[in-house]
Coordinates of C-alpha atoms in Angstrom, one line a residue:
Chain A
M1 CA 55.0 -9.5 -6.0
G2 CA 52.6 -12.8 -6.4
F3 CA 49.2 -13.2 -7.5
I4 CA 48.5 -13.0 -3.8
Q5 CA 51.5 -11.5 -1.2
I6 CA 50.2 -11.8 2.1
N7 CA 52.5 -9.8 5.2
E8 CA 52.0 -10.3 9.3
L9 CA 47.8 -10.8 9.3
H10 CA 46.7 -10.5 11.9
K11 CA 43.2 -11.2 12.4
T12 CA 41.5 -12.2 16.4
Y13 CA 37.7 -11.8 16.7
W14 CA 35.5 -11.9 19.6
L15 CA 33.5 -16.1 20.8
G16 CA 31.9 -15.0 23.2
E17 CA 33.2 -12.7 25.6
S18 CA 37.2 -14.4 24.6
Q19 CA 38.8 -13.0 22.4
V20 CA 39.9 -14.9 20.0
H21 CA 43.3 -14.9 17.9
A22 CA 42.6 -16.7 15.0
L23 CA 45.5 -15.1 13.3
R24 CA 48.2 -14.6 14.1
G25 CA 51.3 -12.5 11.5
V26 CA 50.6 -14.5 8.6
S27 CA 53.0 -14.0 6.4
L28 CA 52.4 -16.2 2.4
A29 CA 52.7 -15.0 -1.2
V30 CA 50.1 -16.7 -3.8
N31 CA 51.3 -16.8 -7.3
E32 CA 49.2 -16.8 -10.2
G33 CA 47.9 -20.0 -11.7
E34 CA 49.4 -21.8 -8.6
R35 CA 47.0 -24.6 -7.4
L36 CA 47.1 -24.1 -2.7
F37 CA 45.7 -26.5 -0.4
L38 CA 45.2 -24.7 3.6
G39 CA 45.0 -28.0 5.9
G40 CA 44.7 -27.4 9.3
P41 CA 42.8 -29.0 12.2
S42 CA 39.2 -26.7 13.7
G43 CA 40.7 -23.4 14.7
S44 CA 43.5 -22.8 13.3
G45 CA 42.7 -20.2 11.5
K46 CA 42.4 -22.0 8.0
S47 CA 38.2 -20.7 7.8
T48 CA 39.6 -17.0 8.2
L49 CA 42.9 -16.7 6.3
L50 CA 40.5 -18.1 3.6
H51 CA 37.7 -15.8 4.2
I52 CA 40.1 -12.4 4.0
I53 CA 41.9 -13.2 1.4
G54 CA 38.8 -13.7 -0.6
C55 CA 37.4 -10.2 0.3
L56 CA 34.7 -11.7 2.4
D57 CA 36.6 -10.9 6.0
R58 CA 38.3 -7.5 7.3
F59 CA 41.7 -8.0 9.1
D60 CA 43.3 -6.2 12.5
Q61 CA 46.7 -6.0 11.4
G62 CA 48.9 -6.4 8.3
R63 CA 49.1 -5.5 4.4
I64 CA 47.6 -8.7 1.6
V65 CA 47.3 -7.8 -1.5
V66 CA 45.2 -9.7 -4.8
A67 CA 45.4 -9.2 -8.0
G68 CA 47.6 -6.0 -7.6
R69 CA 45.2 -4.0 -4.7
D70 CA 45.8 -4.1 -1.2
V71 CA 41.7 -4.8 0.5
A72 CA 42.9 -3.6 3.0
S73 CA 41.3 0.7 1.6
A74 CA 38.7 -0.7 -0.5
D75 CA 35.4 0.0 0.9
D76 CA 32.4 -2.3 0.9
R77 CA 30.5 -1.3 -2.0
A78 CA 34.6 -1.5 -4.0
L79 CA 35.1 -5.2 -2.0
A80 CA 32.1 -6.4 -3.9
D81 CA 32.9 -5.3 -7.2
F82 CA 35.9 -6.9 -6.7
R83 CA 34.4 -10.4 -4.9
A84 CA 32.5 -10.3 -8.5
R85 CA 34.5 -9.9 -11.4
Y86 CA 38.3 -11.6 -9.7
I87 CA 37.0 -14.3 -7.7
G88 CA 34.5 -17.1 -8.0
F89 CA 33.8 -19.0 -5.0
V90 CA 32.8 -23.2 -4.0
F91 CA 31.6 -23.2 -0.6
Q92 CA 30.5 -26.5 1.9
N93 CA 26.9 -26.6 1.9
F94 CA 26.3 -26.2 -2.4
N95 CA 24.8 -22.6 -1.5
L96 CA 23.4 -22.7 -4.7
L97 CA 20.0 -19.5 -5.1
P98 CA 17.1 -23.0 -4.0
V99 CA 14.2 -20.4 -5.9
L100 CA 16.4 -20.9 -9.1
T101 CA 17.0 -23.0 -11.9
V102 CA 20.7 -24.4 -12.5
F103 CA 20.7 -22.6 -15.9
E104 CA 20.3 -19.2 -14.1
N105 CA 21.8 -19.7 -11.2
V106 CA 25.2 -20.2 -12.8
E107 CA 24.2 -17.3 -15.0
Y108 CA 24.3 -14.8 -11.9
P109 CA 27.3 -14.0 -12.0
L110 CA 27.1 -12.6 -15.0
L111 CA 24.1 -10.3 -14.2
L112 CA 26.4 -9.1 -11.6
N113 CA 29.6 -8.1 -13.8
G114 CA 26.4 -6.5 -15.7
E115 CA 26.8 -8.9 -19.3
K116 CA 23.5 -7.5 -21.0
S117 CA 23.7 -9.8 -23.5
A118 CA 21.1 -12.2 -23.0
K119 CA 23.1 -14.4 -26.3
K120 CA 26.6 -14.5 -25.0
R121 CA 25.3 -14.9 -20.8
R122 CA 23.4 -18.0 -22.5
S123 CA 26.4 -18.7 -24.6
R124 CA 29.1 -19.6 -21.4
V125 CA 26.5 -20.7 -19.0
E126 CA 25.6 -24.1 -21.9
G127 CA 29.8 -24.1 -22.0
M128 CA 30.3 -24.5 -18.2
L129 CA 27.2 -26.5 -17.7
E130 CA 29.1 -28.9 -20.3
A131 CA 31.4 -28.4 -19.0
V132 CA 30.7 -30.1 -16.1
G133 CA 28.4 -32.6 -17.6
L134 CA 24.6 -30.6 -16.1
L135 CA 23.8 -29.4 -19.2
G136 CA 20.9 -31.4 -19.4
H137 CA 19.9 -30.3 -15.3
A138 CA 19.4 -26.8 -16.7
K139 CA 15.9 -26.6 -15.7
H140 CA 16.4 -28.0 -13.0
Y141 CA 16.4 -26.5 -9.4
P142 CA 18.3 -27.2 -7.0
N143 CA 16.0 -29.2 -4.8
E144 CA 15.8 -32.0 -7.4
L145 CA 20.2 -32.9 -8.1
S146 CA 22.4 -35.0 -5.6
G147 CA 24.9 -33.3 -3.7
G148 CA 27.5 -33.4 -6.1
Q149 CA 25.4 -32.0 -9.4
R150 CA 24.9 -29.3 -6.9
Q151 CA 28.6 -29.1 -6.3
R152 CA 29.4 -29.7 -10.3
V153 CA 26.0 -26.2 -10.4
A154 CA 28.4 -24.3 -8.0
I155 CA 31.8 -25.3 -9.7
A156 CA 30.3 -23.7 -12.9
R157 CA 29.0 -20.5 -11.2
A158 CA 32.4 -19.5 -9.6
L159 CA 33.8 -20.1 -13.1
V160 CA 32.0 -18.5 -15.0
H161 CA 33.3 -15.1 -15.3
H162 CA 36.1 -16.6 -15.1
P163 CA 37.5 -15.6 -12.1
R164 CA 41.5 -14.9 -11.5
L165 CA 41.3 -16.2 -7.7
L166 CA 38.5 -19.4 -7.6
I167 CA 38.6 -19.8 -3.7
A168 CA 36.9 -22.9 -2.7
D169 CA 36.5 -23.6 2.0
E170 CA 35.7 -27.5 2.4
P171 CA 33.6 -28.6 -1.9
T172 CA 34.7 -32.0 -0.6
A173 CA 32.9 -31.9 2.9
N174 CA 29.3 -33.2 2.5
L175 CA 30.1 -35.4 -0.1
D176 CA 31.5 -39.6 -0.3
S177 CA 35.2 -39.6 -1.3
T178 CA 34.6 -40.5 -5.2
T179 CA 32.5 -37.9 -5.5
G180 CA 34.8 -35.6 -3.9
E181 CA 37.8 -36.6 -5.7
A182 CA 35.9 -36.3 -9.3
I183 CA 34.9 -32.4 -7.9
I184 CA 38.2 -31.5 -7.1
Q185 CA 39.6 -32.5 -10.3
L186 CA 36.7 -31.0 -12.6
M187 CA 37.8 -27.9 -10.4
L188 CA 42.1 -27.4 -10.9
D189 CA 40.9 -28.8 -14.0
L190 CA 38.9 -25.8 -15.5
S191 CA 40.5 -23.5 -13.3
R192 CA 43.6 -25.2 -15.2
E193 CA 41.9 -23.9 -18.6
Q194 CA 41.3 -20.8 -17.6
G195 CA 44.5 -20.3 -16.0
S196 CA 43.0 -19.4 -12.7
T197 CA 44.7 -19.3 -9.0
V198 CA 42.6 -22.0 -6.5
I199 CA 42.4 -22.8 -3.5
I200 CA 40.8 -25.1 -1.6
C201 CA 41.0 -24.8 2.1
T202 CA 40.1 -28.9 3.1
H203 CA 40.9 -31.6 6.6
N204 CA 40.8 -34.2 3.5
R205 CA 44.1 -35.7 3.9
E206 CA 44.8 -37.2 0.7
L207 CA 43.9 -34.2 -1.5
L208 CA 47.0 -32.3 1.3
E209 CA 49.1 -35.3 0.2
N210 CA 48.6 -35.0 -3.0
A211 CA 48.9 -30.7 -3.9
E212 CA 50.9 -29.4 -5.7
R213 CA 51.5 -26.8 -3.0
C214 CA 49.6 -27.7 0.9
I215 CA 49.5 -24.6 3.9
L216 CA 49.5 -26.3 7.1
L217 CA 47.7 -23.2 9.9
R218 CA 47.6 -24.4 13.6
D219 CA 46.8 -22.0 16.1
G220 CA 46.3 -18.9 13.4
K221 CA 50.9 -18.9 12.2
I222 CA 51.3 -21.1 9.2
E223 CA 52.6 -24.5 10.7
N224 CA 54.5 -25.6 7.4
D225 CA 54.5 -24.4 3.6
A226 CA 55.6 -27.2 1.0
T227 CA 55.5 -27.6 -2.5
A228 CA 55.6 -30.7 -4.7
G229 CA 58.3 -32.7 -4.7
T230 CA 59.5 -31.2 -1.4
Q231 CA 60.6 -33.7 1.3
G232 CA 59.3 -34.5 3.9
R233 CA 56.0 -32.5 3.1
T234 CA 52.7 -35.7 4.4
A235 CA 54.6 -35.3 7.3
A236 CA 55.0 -32.5 8.0
C237 CA 51.5 -31.3 7.3
F238 CA 50.4 -34.0 8.9
Chain B
M1 CA 12.7 -8.6 -14.5
F2 CA 15.9 -10.6 -12.6
L3 CA 13.7 -9.3 -9.7
I4 CA 11.0 -9.1 -10.1
K5 CA 10.9 -13.0 -10.9
V6 CA 13.2 -14.1 -7.9
A7 CA 10.5 -12.2 -5.9
W8 CA 7.8 -13.5 -6.9
R9 CA 9.6 -17.5 -6.9
N10 CA 11.3 -16.0 -2.4
I11 CA 6.6 -15.8 -2.8
L12 CA 5.5 -18.7 -4.3
R13 CA 8.4 -20.9 -2.3
H14 CA 6.8 -19.7 1.6
K15 CA 3.2 -20.7 0.4
R16 CA 1.5 -21.0 3.6
R17 CA 3.9 -17.7 5.1
S18 CA 2.8 -15.9 2.3
L19 CA -0.9 -16.6 2.9
F20 CA -0.8 -16.3 5.6
A21 CA 0.3 -12.8 5.7
L22 CA -1.3 -12.1 2.3
L23 CA -4.3 -12.3 4.0
T24 CA -3.8 -10.2 6.7
I25 CA -3.0 -7.5 4.4
L26 CA -5.7 -8.2 1.9
S27 CA -8.6 -8.8 5.3
G28 CA -8.0 -5.6 6.3
V29 CA -8.2 -3.7 2.9
T30 CA -11.6 -5.0 2.9
G31 CA -12.8 -4.0 5.3
I32 CA -11.8 -0.7 4.5
I33 CA -12.7 -1.1 1.4
L34 CA -16.3 -2.2 2.5
F35 CA -16.8 0.9 5.1
G36 CA -15.6 3.5 3.5
G37 CA -18.2 2.6 0.9
F38 CA -20.6 2.4 3.5
V39 CA -19.7 5.6 4.6
E40 CA -19.1 6.6 1.0
A41 CA -23.0 5.5 0.9
N42 CA -24.2 7.5 3.4
Y43 CA -22.8 9.9 3.1
I44 CA -24.4 10.0 -0.5
G45 CA -28.1 8.8 0.4
L46 CA -27.7 11.4 3.0
R47 CA -26.4 14.3 1.4
E48 CA -28.4 13.5 -0.9
S49 CA -31.7 13.6 1.3
V50 CA -31.2 16.6 2.1
I51 CA -30.8 18.3 -0.6
R52 CA -34.1 17.0 -2.2
S53 CA -36.1 16.6 1.2
Q54 CA -35.3 20.3 2.3
Y55 CA -33.2 22.6 0.9
G56 CA -32.0 21.5 -3.0
H57 CA -28.4 22.4 -4.6
L58 CA -28.8 26.3 -4.2
Q59 CA -30.7 28.4 -3.1
I60 CA -30.9 32.5 -4.1
H61 CA -32.6 35.3 -2.1
R62 CA -32.4 39.1 -2.2
A63 CA -29.0 41.0 -1.5
G64 CA -28.7 41.0 2.5
Y65 CA -31.4 38.9 2.9
E66 CA -29.0 37.1 5.1
A67 CA -27.7 38.9 6.9
N68 CA -30.9 41.2 7.7
H69 CA -33.8 39.0 7.2
R70 CA -35.2 38.2 11.4
Q71 CA -34.8 41.9 11.9
D72 CA -37.0 42.9 9.1
P73 CA -38.3 39.7 7.3
D74 CA -40.4 41.4 4.5
R75 CA -38.1 45.1 3.8
Y76 CA -35.6 41.0 1.6
R77 CA -37.9 40.0 0.2
M78 CA -38.2 38.5 -3.0
P79 CA -40.4 41.0 -4.6
L80 CA -41.9 38.9 -7.7
E81 CA -40.5 40.8 -10.7
Q82 CA -37.5 39.8 -9.2
A83 CA -38.0 36.4 -8.4
E84 CA -39.9 35.4 -12.2
R85 CA -35.5 37.4 -13.5
V86 CA -34.0 34.8 -10.9
K87 CA -35.9 31.8 -12.0
A88 CA -35.3 33.2 -15.8
L89 CA -32.1 33.2 -15.1
L90 CA -31.8 29.7 -13.6
E91 CA -33.8 27.6 -16.2
S92 CA -31.5 28.6 -18.9
N93 CA -28.8 27.1 -16.8
P94 CA -28.8 23.7 -18.3
H95 CA -27.4 21.7 -15.0
V96 CA -30.6 23.2 -13.0
Q97 CA -33.4 20.3 -13.4
M98 CA -36.0 22.7 -11.6
T99 CA -36.7 26.0 -10.0
S100 CA -39.6 26.6 -7.3
R101 CA -39.7 29.7 -5.1
R102 CA -40.5 29.5 -0.9
L103 CA -42.2 32.2 2.1
E104 CA -41.1 31.2 4.8
F105 CA -42.2 32.2 8.5
T106 CA -43.6 30.8 12.1
A107 CA -46.9 30.6 12.6
L108 CA -49.4 29.2 15.6
L109 CA -50.8 26.3 14.1
G110 CA -54.6 24.4 16.0
N111 CA -57.8 24.4 16.4
E112 CA -59.8 24.9 19.6
K113 CA -58.5 21.7 22.0
N114 CA -53.9 22.3 21.0
S115 CA -52.3 24.6 19.6
Q116 CA -48.5 24.9 18.1
A117 CA -45.6 26.6 16.7
A118 CA -44.1 26.1 13.2
I119 CA -41.7 26.7 10.0
V120 CA -44.6 27.5 7.6
R121 CA -43.2 26.9 4.1
G122 CA -45.5 28.5 1.5
V123 CA -44.2 26.8 -2.3
D124 CA -44.5 25.2 -5.5
P125 CA -46.7 22.0 -5.6
E126 CA -46.3 21.2 -8.3
T127 CA -42.1 22.0 -8.1
E128 CA -41.8 21.5 -4.6
T129 CA -43.1 17.9 -5.4
L130 CA -40.4 17.4 -8.0
I131 CA -37.5 18.7 -5.7
N132 CA -38.5 17.4 -2.3
S133 CA -38.8 13.2 -3.5
A134 CA -36.7 12.3 -0.6
L135 CA -39.9 13.5 1.2
T136 CA -42.0 10.5 2.2
I137 CA -46.1 11.0 2.5
I138 CA -46.4 8.8 5.0
D139 CA -50.7 9.7 4.9
G140 CA -52.1 11.3 2.0
T141 CA -51.5 13.8 -0.8
D142 CA -48.9 16.2 -2.1
L143 CA -49.7 19.4 -2.3
D144 CA -52.1 19.3 -4.9
E145 CA -53.3 23.9 -7.3
E146 CA -56.5 22.8 -7.0
E147 CA -56.7 22.6 -3.0
P148 CA -55.0 25.4 -2.1
E149 CA -56.1 25.2 1.5
G150 CA -54.9 22.5 2.3
V151 CA -51.1 21.8 4.1
L152 CA -48.3 18.9 4.9
L153 CA -47.1 18.5 7.7
G154 CA -44.6 16.6 8.9
E155 CA -45.4 13.4 11.4
G156 CA -44.5 15.0 14.8
L157 CA -46.0 18.8 14.3
A158 CA -48.8 16.0 13.6
Q159 CA -49.0 14.2 16.9
A160 CA -48.8 17.0 19.5
L161 CA -51.5 18.2 17.6
N162 CA -53.4 14.7 16.8
V163 CA -54.9 16.0 13.9
K164 CA -55.1 13.2 11.1
V165 CA -55.5 13.8 7.0
G166 CA -58.7 16.1 6.7
D167 CA -58.8 17.7 10.3
Q168 CA -59.6 21.4 9.5
L169 CA -56.9 23.6 11.8
S170 CA -55.8 27.2 11.3
L171 CA -53.1 29.1 10.5
L172 CA -52.0 32.2 12.9
A173 CA -49.2 35.3 12.1
S174 CA -47.9 38.2 11.4
T175 CA -48.8 40.0 8.3
V176 CA -46.2 42.0 7.1
N177 CA -48.5 45.3 8.4
G178 CA -47.9 43.7 10.9
V179 CA -50.9 42.7 11.9
M180 CA -52.1 39.1 13.1
N181 CA -54.0 37.4 10.7
A182 CA -55.4 33.7 10.5
V183 CA -56.6 31.5 7.3
D184 CA -58.6 28.2 7.9
V185 CA -55.7 24.9 6.4
T186 CA -57.1 21.7 5.8
V187 CA -54.2 19.0 7.0
Q188 CA -54.0 16.9 3.6
G189 CA -50.8 14.9 3.7
I190 CA -48.1 14.1 6.9
F191 CA -45.1 14.1 5.2
Q192 CA -42.0 12.0 7.5
S193 CA -38.5 14.2 6.3
F194 CA -34.7 11.5 6.9
A195 CA -34.3 14.5 10.1
K196 CA -36.7 14.0 13.3
E197 CA -36.1 17.4 14.4
Y198 CA -37.9 19.2 11.2
D199 CA -40.9 17.6 10.8
D200 CA -41.0 18.0 14.4
A201 CA -41.1 21.7 13.8
A202 CA -42.7 21.7 9.1
M203 CA -45.6 22.6 7.8
M204 CA -46.2 23.3 3.8
M205 CA -48.6 25.2 1.7
T206 CA -49.0 26.5 -1.1
L207 CA -46.9 30.0 -1.5
P208 CA -50.4 31.7 -2.8
H209 CA -52.4 30.8 0.1
A210 CA -49.3 32.2 2.7
Q211 CA -48.9 35.0 -0.1
Q212 CA -52.3 36.2 1.3
L213 CA -51.8 34.4 4.8
L214 CA -48.3 37.5 4.9
N215 CA -51.0 39.7 3.0
T216 CA -48.0 40.7 1.0
Q217 CA -46.2 39.2 -3.0
S218 CA -43.1 37.8 -2.7
V219 CA -41.1 35.5 -1.1
D220 CA -37.7 34.7 0.8
T221 CA -36.1 31.8 -1.9
V222 CA -36.0 30.5 -4.9
V223 CA -34.8 27.3 -4.7
A224 CA -32.7 25.2 -7.7
L225 CA -32.6 21.1 -8.3
L226 CA -29.3 20.4 -10.2
D227 CA -28.8 17.8 -12.0
E228 CA -26.1 16.8 -10.8
T229 CA -24.8 17.5 -6.5
M230 CA -21.3 17.4 -8.4
A231 CA -22.0 20.7 -11.3
L232 CA -23.6 23.3 -8.2
D233 CA -19.2 24.2 -8.6
A234 CA -20.2 25.4 -12.3
V235 CA -23.9 26.4 -11.7
V236 CA -22.3 29.2 -8.9
A237 CA -19.9 30.4 -11.1
D238 CA -22.5 31.2 -13.3
V239 CA -25.1 32.3 -11.3
A240 CA -22.7 34.6 -9.8
D241 CA -21.6 35.1 -13.3
R242 CA -24.8 36.0 -15.3
S243 CA -26.7 37.9 -12.0
R244 CA -24.0 40.7 -12.1
A245 CA -23.6 42.0 -15.4
Q246 CA -28.0 41.7 -15.6
D247 CA -27.9 43.8 -12.5
L248 CA -30.2 41.2 -10.0
G249 CA -29.5 42.1 -6.4
I250 CA -29.8 38.8 -5.4
E251 CA -27.3 36.7 -2.8
W252 CA -27.0 32.6 -2.5
I253 CA -26.8 30.0 -0.5
E254 CA -25.5 26.3 -0.8
W255 CA -26.9 23.5 0.5
H256 CA -23.6 22.5 2.3
K257 CA -23.8 25.7 3.9
L258 CA -26.9 24.9 5.7
A259 CA -26.7 21.6 6.7
T260 CA -24.9 21.5 9.8
F261 CA -26.4 18.3 10.3
Y262 CA -25.1 16.7 7.9
Q263 CA -21.4 18.4 7.6
K264 CA -22.1 17.0 11.8
V265 CA -22.1 13.8 10.6
V266 CA -19.7 13.2 7.7
D267 CA -16.7 15.0 10.0
L268 CA -19.0 12.5 12.9
Y269 CA -17.0 9.3 10.2
D270 CA -14.2 10.5 9.1
G271 CA -13.0 10.0 12.1
F272 CA -14.4 6.6 12.1
F273 CA -13.4 5.9 9.3
L274 CA -9.7 7.6 10.5
F275 CA -9.6 5.5 12.9
I276 CA -10.0 2.7 11.8
N277 CA -7.9 3.0 8.5
L278 CA -5.7 3.8 10.7
V279 CA -6.0 0.0 12.5
I280 CA -5.8 -2.4 9.8
Y281 CA -2.8 -0.6 8.7
V282 CA -1.4 -1.2 11.7
V283 CA -2.6 -5.0 12.0
V284 CA -0.9 -4.3 8.0
V285 CA 3.0 -3.6 8.8
F286 CA 2.5 -6.5 11.7
G287 CA 2.0 -8.5 8.8
V288 CA 4.5 -7.2 6.5
A289 CA 7.2 -6.7 9.3
N290 CA 7.1 -11.2 11.0
T291 CA 7.1 -12.4 7.8
M292 CA 9.9 -10.7 6.0
I293 CA 11.6 -10.9 9.9
V294 CA 11.1 -13.8 9.4
T295 CA 11.7 -14.4 5.8
V296 CA 15.1 -12.9 5.9
M297 CA 16.2 -15.1 8.8
E298 CA 15.5 -18.3 7.6
R299 CA 17.0 -17.1 4.1
T300 CA 20.8 -15.6 5.7
A301 CA 22.7 -17.5 4.4
E302 CA 21.4 -17.4 0.9
I303 CA 22.7 -14.1 1.9
G304 CA 25.9 -14.4 2.9
T305 CA 26.1 -16.6 -1.3
L306 CA 24.9 -13.4 -2.5
R307 CA 27.4 -10.7 -0.9
A308 CA 30.1 -13.5 -1.9
M309 CA 29.5 -13.4 -5.3
G310 CA 29.5 -10.3 -4.7
T311 CA 26.1 -8.6 -4.7
H312 CA 26.0 -5.2 -2.8
R313 CA 23.6 -4.3 -0.2
G314 CA 21.8 -2.7 -1.7
G315 CA 20.9 -4.8 -4.2
I316 CA 19.7 -6.9 -1.2
V317 CA 17.9 -4.1 0.3
R318 CA 15.5 -4.1 -3.1
Q319 CA 15.6 -7.7 -3.8
F320 CA 13.8 -8.1 -0.7
L321 CA 11.1 -4.7 -0.9
T322 CA 10.6 -6.2 -3.8
E323 CA 9.8 -8.8 -2.4
G324 CA 7.8 -7.0 0.4
L325 CA 5.8 -4.8 -2.5
M326 CA 4.8 -7.5 -3.7
L327 CA 3.3 -9.1 -1.7
A328 CA 1.2 -6.3 -0.2
V329 CA -0.2 -5.0 -4.4
F330 CA -1.0 -8.3 -4.6
G331 CA -3.2 -9.3 -1.2
A332 CA -4.3 -5.6 -1.6
V333 CA -5.2 -6.2 -5.8
L334 CA -6.8 -9.7 -4.2
G335 CA -8.5 -7.4 -1.2
V336 CA -10.1 -5.3 -3.6
L337 CA -11.5 -7.4 -5.6
A338 CA -12.8 -9.5 -2.6
G339 CA -14.6 -6.2 -1.3
I340 CA -16.1 -5.3 -4.7
A341 CA -18.1 -8.1 -4.7
L342 CA -19.1 -8.1 -0.7
T343 CA -19.8 -4.7 -1.9
Y344 CA -22.7 -6.7 -4.8
S345 CA -23.3 -9.4 -2.2
L346 CA -24.0 -7.3 0.1
N347 CA -26.4 -4.5 -1.6
A348 CA -28.1 -7.7 -2.5
L349 CA -29.5 -8.6 0.5
E350 CA -31.3 -5.0 0.9
I351 CA -30.0 -5.4 5.2
M352 CA -32.3 -3.5 6.5
M353 CA -30.5 -0.9 9.6
P354 CA -31.6 1.3 11.8
P355 CA -33.0 5.4 11.4
P356 CA -29.3 7.0 12.0
P357 CA -29.2 9.5 14.6
G358 CA -31.1 13.0 14.6
S359 CA -33.5 10.9 12.2
S360 CA -37.3 8.8 12.0
K361 CA -36.5 6.7 8.6
G362 CA -34.4 3.5 8.1
Y363 CA -33.1 2.6 6.0
P364 CA -31.8 0.1 3.5
L365 CA -27.7 -1.0 3.5
R366 CA -25.7 0.7 0.6
I367 CA -22.5 0.5 -0.2
A368 CA -21.3 3.0 -2.7
Y369 CA -18.0 1.3 -5.2
V370 CA -15.4 4.1 -4.2
P371 CA -12.3 3.9 -7.0
W372 CA -10.0 6.0 -5.4
I373 CA -10.5 3.7 -1.4
W374 CA -10.1 1.1 -3.9
A375 CA -6.5 3.0 -5.3
G376 CA -6.5 5.1 -1.7
S377 CA -5.9 1.5 0.1
V378 CA -3.7 -0.8 -2.3
G379 CA -0.8 2.8 -2.6
A380 CA -1.9 2.4 1.8
V381 CA -0.9 -0.5 1.3
A382 CA 1.8 -0.4 -1.0
L383 CA 3.7 2.4 1.3
I384 CA 2.2 0.1 4.5
A385 CA 4.1 -2.9 3.4
L386 CA 8.4 -0.8 2.1
F387 CA 7.8 1.0 5.6
A388 CA 7.5 -2.7 7.4
T389 CA 10.0 -4.0 4.9
L390 CA 12.3 -2.0 4.9
V391 CA 14.1 -2.8 8.9
P392 CA 14.4 -6.6 8.0
A393 CA 15.9 -6.3 4.3
M394 CA 18.8 -3.5 5.7
Q395 CA 19.3 -6.4 9.1
A396 CA 20.4 -8.5 5.8
A397 CA 21.8 -6.5 3.9
R398 CA 24.3 -5.3 7.3
K399 CA 25.1 -8.8 7.7
S400 CA 28.7 -10.0 8.1
I401 CA 29.6 -11.9 4.6
V402 CA 31.1 -14.8 7.0
D403 CA 28.4 -14.8 9.9
A404 CA 25.2 -14.9 7.2
L405 CA 27.9 -17.5 5.2
R406 CA 27.6 -20.0 8.7
Y407 CA 24.3 -19.2 9.7
V408 CA 22.9 -22.9 9.2

C-alpha cells in the first residue's frame, strides 16, 4: 500500500442550484517521498482531489488512506491534529497571517504541535528561514515582502515541523515565471532533504512536463498518470 | 500570551473600526458612570438630608410606642429617668455622636387673625441644632435654651399664618390629663428642610416649654446621630444586646423605615438607572457585534488558513472572543477614566439643579465616585462583549475550510 492510497473516490457539491460531480471514481497510489504534479483544466477536479488528500474536505464515496490513516473515519478535531502534525500547505495566495512577523508565521505550526521550548522553536524557525534565504527578514511583516519572498516564507512555514506530506495548490500562479521556477525548486529541494512526499497542483505546462510524475485530471477522472521516462507523457498530459 | 498578542495586533490592524467600537463602549460606560454617580450622590444627599433634618439615624421609644402611641400617647412616652438611661446607653457607643430628646404632638398655632394645625416637636435645642444640620434657618435664629418661648416655624407654616420673626403666637394643645392648655410663643426663626410637605406644618420649640404645655416630664423619643450612616447596623446590634441586658424596656426604629419618601425616590431612580443601563448595553452589544461580524467576514481566508494548518474550531472561537473581550475591556477602562475625569469636572462647575419633587430647595449638581459602578460596568461590558462576539466567532469556526480558503 502506498503512502497515500485512494480508491474509487467520488465527490459532488452544489454550485447554486446545479450539482457538480467533481470527482468520479478516482483511484491513485502515491509512495512516500514521491513528488507528484496534478494538472488539468479548470473544473477538472484537481483542487478538490488536493483538498481531500490534504484532509481539508470530505468526500461522498470511496476510501482514502494518508500515512496509514483512514481519514474518512476521523472527526473534525482529529483531522485538525492530523493536518497540524503530518501535512504542510503552500497556497496560491501565500496565506500568511498578516499580523504576525515572518518569524511568527513560521513559528506557528510548531506552537500548534505543542513545541513548548522557545529555544527549540527559535532554532527550527531560524534554520528554515536561513534555508529559504529570509533570515534577515525575520522581523518583517508579510506586507513588507515581495510575492516571491512571501511564498518562500509560506514554504518555510509549511516545512518547519517536518511534515510527511507537503501540499501546494498553484504555488506559482501569482509569481513571475523565474520566481515561480525558483520557488518550485526550493520546495522540491527542501522537501527532499526532509523526505517529505510532495503533491503540487498547477496549470504550469513546463512544470508538468518536467515532473517526476504527473497526473492529468479531466472531468473528475484521471486521464493520464505518467512518470518520468514514460513515452508520450507530455503529449498525454496536454 | 500568543492569543493576546495576536488579538491586540488585530485590534490595531483596523484602527478606524476598532476606534468606532471603542468609542461606542467608552461613551456607554462613561454615561453609566456619570448617571450612576449622579444617582448615588442624590441618594447620599437625600439620605443625609433626611437623617439630619428629621429623623436622626436611630429613634428609641418606650416598648409598645409604635403600635399604641396614637391611641394613648402619654402612656407610651418615656419617663425622664428611662430617657436618661437610654441616652447613657447610646452615648457609650463610640459611633454615637450625640443624642437628643423629643416630645411630639399636634397643636393649634395661631393669633387673633389666623390659626393652623401644627406638628410640634419639643427638642433639646443644643443637640437638636447639631442633629438637624441639614435644616436651613432662612430667617431669624435657631432655638436657644435661654429663650424658652422662642419657636421655629417651617417656611410654609409661617406663610400660612402670615407671620414673621418676632411675632407672638398662641399654641393650644391638650395636656396629658385631657385638659386644654395654651402657652405664648415667639417666632424666633423660620426654617426650610428638604421636604416642602414637612415645612408646611412643622414647628419646633424647646423641650421644657413643650413639656410645660402638655403638663408632662416624659418624652416620646431619644434620637441618636451617628458618626457615619454605615455604622447603623452595628449600633442597632449593640443597642439590642445591651438594652436587653439592662432590661430597659425600649424599642427602636431606624431612619430608613421612617423615610418612606427617601425609599420612593431610591426606587424611582433605581428604575431609571436600570433602564438607562439596558439601553446603553444594547448599544454596546450592537457596536461590538457589528465590529466582530465585519472582522470575521474580512478574515475569512485567514480563518481558512488557520484551520488548514490544524487550528481547532475552539482555537478560532477563542481568538475572536479574546479580541472582542480585549476591545470591550480596553474601551470600558477608558470609559471609566473618562467618567472619573468628567465627574471631577462637573463637580467643580457647581451647577445648580432645580428642587426635586416634594422639596423646596435646589441643590448643587454632585456626582459621586462609586467604585462598584466602575467595576460593575467594566464587568458587564466584558460579559456583553463575550456574548456579542460569541455568535460571529462560532460562525467563523464553522466555516468550511475550502470555502474559507477561496474567499477573496
